[in-house]
Coordinates of C-alpha atoms and ligand atoms in Angstrom, one line a residue:
X1040 CA 94.2 85.7 128.1
X1041 CA 96.9 84.4 125.9
X1042 CA 98.1 86.0 122.6
X1043 CA 95.7 85.5 119.7
X1044 CA 97.8 83.7 117.2
X1045 CA 97.5 83.3 113.4
X1046 CA 95.3 80.2 113.0
X1047 CA 97.6 78.9 110.3
X1048 CA 101.2 78.2 109.6
X1049 CA 103.1 79.2 106.5
X1050 CA 103.9 76.7 103.8
X1051 CA 105.0 78.9 100.9
X1052 CA 106.9 82.1 101.1
X1053 CA 107.3 85.1 98.8
X1054 CA 110.4 87.3 99.3
X1055 CA 109.9 91.0 99.8
X1056 CA 112.6 93.5 99.0
X1057 CA 113.4 96.6 101.0
X1058 CA 114.9 99.3 98.8
X1059 CA 116.7 102.4 100.4
X1060 CA 115.0 105.6 101.3
X1061 CA 116.9 107.3 98.5
X1062 CA 115.7 104.7 96.0
X1063 CA 112.1 105.2 97.3
X1064 CA 112.2 108.9 96.7
X1065 CA 113.4 108.3 93.1
X1066 CA 110.7 105.6 92.6
X1067 CA 107.9 107.9 93.9
X1068 CA 109.1 110.7 91.6
X1069 CA 109.0 108.3 88.6
X1070 CA 105.4 107.4 89.7
X1071 CA 104.5 111.1 89.6
X1072 CA 103.9 111.0 93.3
X1073 CA 101.0 108.6 92.9
X1074 CA 101.5 105.3 94.7
X1075 CA 99.1 103.5 92.3
X1076 CA 101.8 104.1 89.6
X1077 CA 104.7 102.5 91.7
X1078 CA 106.1 99.1 90.8
X1079 CA 104.7 96.7 93.4
X1080 CA 108.2 95.2 94.0
X1081 CA 109.3 98.6 95.2
X1082 CA 106.8 98.4 98.1
X1083 CA 108.0 96.4 101.0
X1084 CA 104.6 96.2 102.8
X1085 CA 101.8 96.7 100.4
X1086 CA 98.6 97.8 102.1
X1087 CA 97.1 99.4 99.0
X1088 CA 94.2 97.0 99.2
X1089 CA 92.7 93.9 100.8
X1090 CA 91.3 93.0 97.4
X1091 CA 92.6 89.9 95.7
X1092 CA 95.8 90.1 97.8
X1093 CA 95.0 87.4 100.3
X1094 CA 96.8 84.1 100.7
X1095 CA 94.9 81.0 99.8
X1096 CA 94.7 78.0 102.0
X1097 CA 95.9 74.4 101.3
X1098 CA 92.2 73.5 100.8
X1099 CA 91.7 76.2 98.2
X1100 CA 94.8 75.2 96.3
X1101 CA 93.8 71.6 96.4
X1102 CA 90.3 72.6 95.2
X1103 CA 91.8 74.4 92.2
X1104 CA 93.2 71.1 90.9
X1105 CA 89.6 69.9 90.7
X1106 CA 88.7 72.8 88.5
X1107 CA 86.3 71.6 85.7
X1108 CA 87.0 73.9 82.8
X1109 CA 83.9 72.8 80.8
X1110 CA 82.3 75.8 79.0
X1111 CA 78.8 75.0 80.2
X1112 CA 77.4 73.4 83.4
X1113 CA 80.8 72.4 84.9
X1114 CA 81.1 70.6 88.3
X1115 CA 83.0 73.6 89.6
X1116 CA 80.0 75.9 88.7
X1117 CA 77.7 73.5 90.6
X1118 CA 79.9 73.7 93.7
X1119 CA 80.1 77.5 93.4
X1120 CA 76.3 77.9 92.9
X1121 CA 75.5 75.5 95.9
X1122 CA 77.9 77.4 98.2
X1123 CA 76.6 80.9 97.3
X1124 CA 73.0 79.7 97.6
X1125 CA 73.7 78.0 100.9
X1126 CA 75.1 81.2 102.4
X1127 CA 72.7 83.7 100.8
X1128 CA 69.5 81.8 100.2
X1129 CA 69.1 83.8 97.0
X1130 CA 67.7 82.1 93.9
X1131 CA 69.7 83.3 90.8
X1132 CA 73.5 83.2 90.9
X1133 CA 75.7 84.8 88.3
X1134 CA 79.5 84.6 88.5
X1135 CA 81.4 87.7 87.3
X1136 CA 85.1 88.3 87.0
X1137 CA 85.0 90.8 89.9
X1138 CA 82.7 93.0 91.9
X1139 CA 82.6 96.0 89.5
X1140 CA 81.5 93.7 86.7
X1141 CA 78.4 92.7 88.8
X1142 CA 77.8 96.4 89.6
X1143 CA 78.1 97.3 85.9
X1144 CA 75.5 94.7 84.9
X1145 CA 73.2 95.8 87.7
X1146 CA 73.6 99.4 86.7
X1147 CA 73.2 98.9 82.9
X1148 CA 70.1 96.8 83.2
X1149 CA 68.2 98.6 86.1
X1150 CA 69.2 102.3 86.0
X1151 CA 67.7 104.9 83.7
X1152 CA 69.2 108.4 83.3
X1153 CA 68.3 110.6 86.3
X1154 CA 67.5 107.7 88.6
X1155 CA 68.7 108.0 92.2
X1156 CA 70.5 105.2 94.0
X1157 CA 70.7 105.5 97.8
X1158 CA 73.5 103.7 99.8
X1159 CA 75.1 104.0 103.2
X1160 CA 78.2 104.9 101.2
X1161 CA 78.9 104.0 97.6
X1162 CA 82.3 102.5 96.9
X1163 CA 84.1 104.4 94.1
X1164 CA 83.5 101.7 91.4
X1165 CA 79.8 101.5 92.4
X1166 CA 79.4 105.2 92.1
X1167 CA 81.3 105.2 88.8
X1168 CA 79.1 102.4 87.4
X1169 CA 75.9 104.3 88.4
X1170 CA 77.1 107.6 87.1
X1171 CA 78.3 106.0 83.9
X1172 CA 74.7 105.1 82.9
X1173 CA 73.4 108.6 84.0
X1174 CA 72.3 107.7 87.6
X1175 CA 72.8 109.7 90.7
X1176 CA 74.6 108.0 93.6
X1177 CA 73.6 109.4 97.0
X1178 CA 75.2 108.5 100.4
X1179 CA 72.9 108.4 103.4
X1180 CA 75.3 107.4 106.1
X1181 CA 74.2 107.8 109.7
X1182 CA 75.6 110.9 111.6
X1183 CA 78.1 108.9 113.7
X1184 CA 79.6 107.5 110.5
X1185 CA 81.1 110.8 109.6
X1186 CA 82.6 111.5 113.0
X1187 CA 86.0 109.7 113.0
X1188 CA 86.2 109.9 116.8
X1189 CA 82.8 108.5 117.6
X1190 CA 83.0 105.0 119.0
X1191 CA 79.4 103.8 118.2
X1192 CA 79.4 100.1 117.3
X1193 CA 77.6 100.3 113.9
X1194 CA 78.9 103.4 112.2
X1195 CA 78.2 101.9 108.8
X1196 CA 74.5 102.1 109.3
X1197 CA 72.3 104.0 106.9
X1198 CA 70.3 106.9 108.4
X1199 CA 66.6 105.7 108.0
X1200 CA 65.3 109.3 108.2
X1201 CA 67.5 110.4 105.4
X1202 CA 66.2 107.4 103.4
X1203 CA 62.6 108.4 104.0
X1204 CA 63.4 112.0 102.9
X1205 CA 65.2 110.8 99.8
X1206 CA 62.2 108.7 98.7
X1207 CA 59.8 111.5 99.5
X1208 CA 62.0 114.0 97.5
X1209 CA 62.6 111.8 94.4
X1210 CA 59.6 109.4 94.4
X1211 CA 59.6 105.7 94.1
X1212 CA 59.7 105.8 90.3
X1213 CA 63.2 107.4 90.3
X1214 CA 64.6 104.8 92.7
X1215 CA 65.0 101.4 91.0
X1216 CA 66.8 100.0 94.1
X1217 CA 68.7 101.0 97.2
X1218 CA 72.0 99.6 98.4
X1219 CA 73.7 98.8 101.7
X1220 CA 77.4 98.3 101.7
X1221 CA 78.6 95.8 104.3
X1222 CA 81.0 96.6 105.8
X1223 CA 81.1 100.3 104.9
X1224 CA 84.6 100.4 103.2
X1225 CA 84.8 104.1 102.5
X1226 CA 83.6 105.1 105.9
X1227 CA 86.3 103.1 107.7
X1228 CA 85.3 99.5 107.3
X1229 CA 82.5 100.1 109.8
X1230 CA 79.7 97.5 110.1
X1231 CA 76.0 97.7 109.5
X1232 CA 73.8 96.2 112.2
X1233 CA 71.1 93.6 111.6
X1234 CA 68.6 96.0 113.1
X1235 CA 69.6 98.7 110.5
X1236 CA 69.4 96.2 107.6
X1237 CA 65.8 95.3 108.8
X1238 CA 64.8 98.9 109.2
X1239 CA 66.1 99.9 105.8
X1240 CA 64.4 96.9 104.3
X1241 CA 61.0 97.7 105.9
X1242 CA 61.1 101.3 104.7
X1243 CA 62.0 100.1 101.2
X1244 CA 59.2 97.5 101.3
X1245 CA 56.5 100.1 101.9
X1246 CA 57.6 101.8 98.7
X1247 CA 58.2 98.5 96.8
X1248 CA 61.9 99.4 96.3
X1249 CA 64.3 96.4 96.2
X1250 CA 67.3 96.2 98.5
X1251 CA 70.7 95.3 97.0
X1252 CA 73.5 94.4 99.4
X1253 CA 77.1 95.2 98.4
X1254 CA 78.4 92.1 100.1
X1255 CA 82.2 92.3 99.6
X1256 CA 82.9 92.0 103.3
X1257 CA 79.8 90.2 104.5
X1258 CA 81.7 87.7 106.7
X1259 CA 83.5 90.6 108.6
X1260 CA 80.1 92.3 109.0
X1261 CA 78.6 89.0 110.4
X1262 CA 81.5 88.8 112.9
X1263 CA 80.8 92.4 114.1
X1264 CA 77.1 91.6 114.5
X1265 CA 78.0 88.6 116.6
X1266 CA 80.4 90.7 118.8
X1267 CA 78.3 93.8 119.1
X1268 CA 74.6 93.2 118.6
X1269 CA 72.4 91.8 121.3
X1270 CA 70.9 88.4 120.5
X1271 CA 73.7 87.3 118.2
X1272 CA 76.3 86.2 120.8
X1273 CA 77.5 82.7 120.1
X1274 CA 75.6 82.4 116.8
X1275 CA 77.6 80.7 114.0
X1276 CA 78.7 83.4 111.4
X1277 CA 77.0 81.5 108.6
X1278 CA 73.6 81.8 110.4
X1279 CA 74.1 85.6 110.8
X1280 CA 75.2 85.9 107.1
X1281 CA 72.0 83.9 106.1
X1282 CA 69.9 86.3 108.1
X1283 CA 71.6 89.4 106.5
X1284 CA 70.9 88.1 103.0
X1285 CA 67.4 87.1 103.9
X1286 CA 66.5 90.8 103.9
X1287 CA 68.1 91.4 100.4
X1288 CA 66.5 91.1 97.0
X1289 CA 69.8 91.0 95.3
X1290 CA 73.5 91.4 96.0
X1291 CA 76.8 92.3 94.3
X1292 CA 80.0 90.6 95.5
X1293 CA 83.7 90.9 95.1
X1294 CA 85.1 87.5 96.0
X1295 CA 88.5 89.2 96.2
X1296 CA 87.6 90.2 99.7
X1297 CA 85.6 87.7 101.8
X1298 CA 85.8 85.1 99.0
X1299 CA 89.4 84.8 100.0
X1300 CA 90.3 84.5 96.4
X1301 CA 92.6 86.4 94.1
X1302 CA 89.9 87.1 91.5
X1303 CA 86.1 86.7 91.1
X1304 CA 82.7 88.1 92.0
X1305 CA 79.0 87.5 91.6
X1306 CA 75.7 89.1 91.1
X1307 CA 72.6 87.4 92.6
X1308 CA 68.9 88.1 92.8
X1309 CA 65.5 86.6 93.5
X1310 CA 63.5 88.3 90.8
X1311 CA 63.1 86.3 87.6
X1312 CA 62.8 89.4 85.4
X1313 CA 66.0 90.9 86.8
X1314 CA 67.7 87.6 86.4
X1315 CA 66.7 87.4 82.7
X1316 CA 68.2 90.9 82.1
X1317 CA 71.4 90.0 84.0
X1318 CA 71.8 86.8 82.1
X1319 CA 71.6 88.6 78.7
X1320 CA 74.2 91.1 79.5
X1321 CA 76.4 88.6 81.3
X1322 CA 76.7 86.5 78.2
X1323 CA 77.8 89.6 76.2
X1324 CA 80.2 91.0 78.7
X1325 CA 81.5 88.3 80.9
X1326 CA 80.8 84.8 79.6
X1327 CA 78.4 81.9 79.6
X1328 CA 76.2 82.1 82.8
X1329 CA 77.9 79.0 84.4
X1330 CA 81.4 80.6 84.4
X1331 CA 80.8 84.3 83.9
X1332 CA 84.4 85.4 83.2
X1333 CA 86.1 83.0 85.6
X1334 CA 88.0 79.7 85.1
X1335 CA 86.5 76.6 86.7
X1336 CA 89.5 76.6 89.1
X1337 CA 88.6 80.1 90.3
X1338 CA 85.0 79.0 91.0
X1339 CA 86.5 76.2 93.1
X1340 CA 88.8 78.5 95.1
X1341 CA 85.9 80.9 95.8
X1342 CA 83.5 78.1 96.9
X1343 CA 86.1 77.1 99.6
X1344 CA 87.1 80.6 100.4
X1345 CA 83.6 81.9 101.1
X1346 CA 83.2 79.2 103.8
X1347 CA 86.6 79.8 105.3
X1348 CA 85.8 83.5 105.7
X1349 CA 82.9 82.5 107.9
X1350 CA 85.1 80.4 110.2
X1351 CA 85.0 82.1 113.6
X1352 CA 88.7 81.5 114.6
X1353 CA 89.8 83.2 111.3
X1354 CA 87.7 86.3 112.0
X1355 CA 88.9 86.4 115.6
X1356 CA 92.5 86.5 114.4
X1357 CA 91.8 89.0 111.6
X1358 CA 90.0 91.4 113.9
X1359 CA 92.7 91.0 116.6
X1360 CA 95.2 92.2 114.0
X1361 CA 93.2 95.4 113.2
X1362 CA 92.7 96.1 116.9
X1363 CA 96.4 95.6 117.7
X1364 CA 97.3 98.2 115.1
X1365 CA 94.7 100.7 116.0
X1366 CA 95.5 100.4 119.8
X1367 CA 99.2 101.1 119.1
X1368 CA 98.3 104.1 117.0
X1369 CA 95.9 105.5 119.6
X1370 CA 98.7 105.1 122.2
X1371 CA 101.0 107.2 120.1
X1372 CA 98.2 109.8 119.7
X1373 CA 97.8 109.4 116.0
X1374 CA 94.3 110.4 114.9
X1375 CA 92.5 107.4 113.5
X1376 CA 89.0 106.3 112.7
X1377 CA 87.5 104.7 115.8
X1378 CA 86.5 102.0 116.6
X1379 CA 88.7 99.7 114.5
X1380 CA 87.1 98.7 111.2
X1381 CA 87.0 95.3 109.7
X1382 CA 89.7 95.2 107.0
X1383 CA 92.0 98.2 107.6
X1384 CA 93.3 100.9 109.9
X1385 CA 92.2 104.3 108.7
X1386 CA 94.4 107.4 109.6
X1387 CA 92.6 110.7 109.8
X1388 CA 94.9 112.8 107.6
X1389 CA 92.8 116.0 108.1
X1390 CA 93.6 115.9 111.8
X1391 CA 97.1 114.7 111.3
X1392 CA 98.1 117.5 109.0
X1393 CA 96.0 120.6 109.9
X1394 CA 98.5 122.8 108.0
X1395 CA 97.4 121.3 104.6
X1396 CA 94.1 122.5 103.1
X1397 CA 91.7 119.8 101.8
X1398 CA 92.3 120.7 98.2
X1399 CA 96.1 120.2 98.7
X1400 CA 95.2 116.6 99.6
X1401 CA 96.5 115.9 103.2
X1402 CA 95.8 112.2 102.5
X1403 CA 98.3 112.1 99.6
X1404 CA 100.8 113.9 101.9
X1405 CA 100.5 111.0 104.5
X1406 CA 100.4 108.2 101.9
X1407 CA 103.6 109.5 100.2
X1408 CA 105.4 110.1 103.6
X1409 CA 104.6 106.5 104.6
X1410 CA 106.1 105.3 101.3
X1411 CA 109.3 107.4 101.6
X1412 CA 109.9 106.6 105.3
X1413 CA 109.2 102.9 105.1
X1414 CA 108.2 101.6 101.7
X1415 CA 104.6 101.2 103.0
X1416 CA 101.9 101.6 100.3
X1417 CA 98.6 102.8 101.6
X1418 CA 95.8 104.7 99.8
X1419 CA 94.1 108.0 100.1
X1420 CA 90.3 108.0 100.7
X1421 CA 89.7 111.7 100.6
X1422 CA 89.3 114.6 98.2
X1423 CA 91.2 112.9 95.4
X1424 CA 89.1 109.8 95.4
X1425 CA 85.8 111.2 96.4
X1426 CA 86.0 115.0 95.8
X1427 CA 84.3 116.1 92.6
X1428 CA 83.5 119.1 90.6
X1429 CA 80.3 121.2 91.0
X1430 CA 78.2 122.5 88.0
X1431 CA 80.5 125.5 87.7
X1432 CA 83.6 123.3 87.5
X1433 CA 84.8 124.1 91.0
X1434 CA 86.5 121.4 92.8
X1435 CA 84.7 120.3 96.0
X1436 CA 86.4 118.6 99.0
X1437 CA 85.4 115.3 100.5
X1438 CA 84.0 115.5 104.1
X1439 CA 86.7 113.1 105.3
X1440 CA 90.4 112.9 104.4
X1441 CA 91.4 109.4 105.3
X1442 CA 94.4 107.2 104.6
X1443 CA 93.5 103.5 104.5
X1444 CA 96.1 100.8 105.4
X1445 CA 94.2 97.8 104.2
X1446 CA 95.2 94.4 105.5
X1447 CA 95.5 91.6 102.9
X1448 CA 94.0 88.4 104.4
X1449 CA 96.4 85.9 106.0
X1450 CA 99.5 87.6 104.5
X1451 CA 101.5 89.7 107.0
X1452 CA 102.7 88.6 110.4
X1453 CA 102.9 90.5 113.7
X1454 CA 106.5 91.7 113.0
X1455 CA 105.3 93.3 109.7
X1456 CA 102.7 95.2 111.8
X1457 CA 105.3 96.2 114.3
X1458 CA 107.5 97.6 111.5
X1459 CA 104.4 99.4 110.2
X1460 CA 103.8 101.0 113.6
X1461 CA 107.5 102.2 113.7
X1462 CA 107.1 103.8 110.3
X1463 CA 103.9 105.6 111.2
X1464 CA 105.5 106.9 114.4
X1465 CA 108.3 108.4 112.3
X1466 CA 105.8 110.1 109.9
X1467 CA 103.8 111.3 112.9
X1468 CA 106.9 112.9 114.6
X1469 CA 107.9 114.6 111.4
X1470 CA 104.4 115.6 110.2
X1471 CA 105.2 119.4 110.0
X1472 CA 107.6 118.7 107.1
X1473 CA 104.9 116.9 105.0
X1474 CA 104.0 119.0 101.9
X1475 CA 100.6 119.5 100.2
X1476 CA 100.1 118.4 96.6
X1477 CA 98.4 119.6 93.4
X1478 CA 97.1 117.5 90.5
X1479 CA 98.9 118.1 87.2
X1480 CA 97.0 115.4 85.2
X1481 CA 93.7 113.6 85.7
X1482 CA 90.9 111.6 84.0
X1483 CA 87.2 112.1 84.3
X1484 CA 86.3 108.8 86.1
X1485 CA 88.2 107.3 89.0
X1486 CA 91.0 109.9 88.7
X1487 CA 92.9 108.6 91.7
X1488 CA 94.2 105.6 89.9
X1489 CA 96.1 107.5 87.2
X1490 CA 96.5 111.2 88.2
X1491 CA 99.9 112.9 88.6
X1492 CA 100.8 115.0 91.6
X1493 CA 103.4 117.7 92.3
X1494 CA 104.2 119.2 95.7
X1495 CA 103.1 122.7 96.4
Ligands
F0G2726 N1 82.3 97.4 96.7 C1 83.1 97.6 97.7 C2 82.6 98.0 99.0 C3 84.5 97.5 97.5 O1 85.3 97.7 98.5 C4 85.0 97.1 96.2 C5 86.4 97.0 95.9 C6 84.0 96.9 95.2 C7 82.7 97.0 95.4 C8 84.5 96.5 93.8 O2 85.0 95.2 93.7 O3 87.4 95.4 93.1 O4 86.2 93.3 92.8 O5 85.7 95.2 91.3 N2 87.3 97.4 96.7 C9 88.7 97.3 96.5 C10 89.3 98.1 97.6 C11 89.2 97.6 95.2 O6 90.6 98.3 97.6 O7 88.7 98.6 98.6 P1 86.1 94.7 92.7

């Protein structure tokens, strides 16, 4: 087989700067050892997130010129609505400025204090939005999902038994809806099978509990279903996506991922009463329902981007990149989450740095070493992001200590990835010198964004 190439050529370039190791040490110190506080221009390859960092296509840029900036009922809105409806088959469509705005509206309108929201794994903003209104976010990930070495094809699945138990324990009245996050970002970008979506939906149906899909990476999930699930070989990705959404009552979406746009999101639902409550809050928080916090040109770019994310050749190239990276890392013996996820390579920092206890944040150790050695910016998904405090104020560790190297869509070429592999190799060879960290400043919600670290 020939090399899988990028299915595009580059028309516009953006320079990147490589500062010296000495300068990087100084920059990290200024950022209080938290890479979120670095200046982006001091990062030569920025893998902090795949969110809003993608490159738009010529068709998207062209569509932006067609942006209709009318306050109400613009042509761009019509195009956006038609596209989202075509992919999801869902009735009511509300644009939002990004995914967390959709989550905030859903949580504020549907969750009462003490309510329980099951999910395979909540993303941090989803959890924060639920907890902010007094809800309890519970993760019911399947067993394989927490074993980083397990190579099951659908490690993002929810455990149906745990879902049954959760409903039996709390009762239907306490569960206004359940969620499924496709792909499961925090568990390694692992997909959810169609079978699991159907099983979860049928359990929820018996108890009259609606299913909400967190659809940020729905097209990547559709691609995995096509590659790995029986009966979906050769099916167009749009058909698979339609089927996924046919089991959902509502969905939240960040178009900064599989919308291939730099900003945007949506909240959609079938139920008219839910729609009414969403509309009311949308107008207060985001904007008139036909633009919801976005410019007409953003709606245009998203309408094109959503369809481009469902192009098979694009997904083949994207997943080849992730596999290329993970295969090289496996060859070097670096512990990673297997199999390759959809949008990122995940390093297993707990296994990489066994000399650092969880509450000295091995993930931060790896993230900071990657920055110092090569100017690479990754992100910790471990005890800093997901660990919390128990009722007595004791800090609890997260079950996994991962480092995510998220791949912006259509941005970096193979030589960038080869450089990245060289940097990881250096960090891996010198792992014994990596220190643990302690937190010297933190906030109550989403502390990882702003906290300060010192080495211990
Ligand atoms: N749900 C999932 C699964 C996500 O990954 C994200 C964002 C959101 C919801 C929220 O969307 O950023 O548009 O408000 N994830 C980004 C990331 C930030 O880096 O993984 P948003």
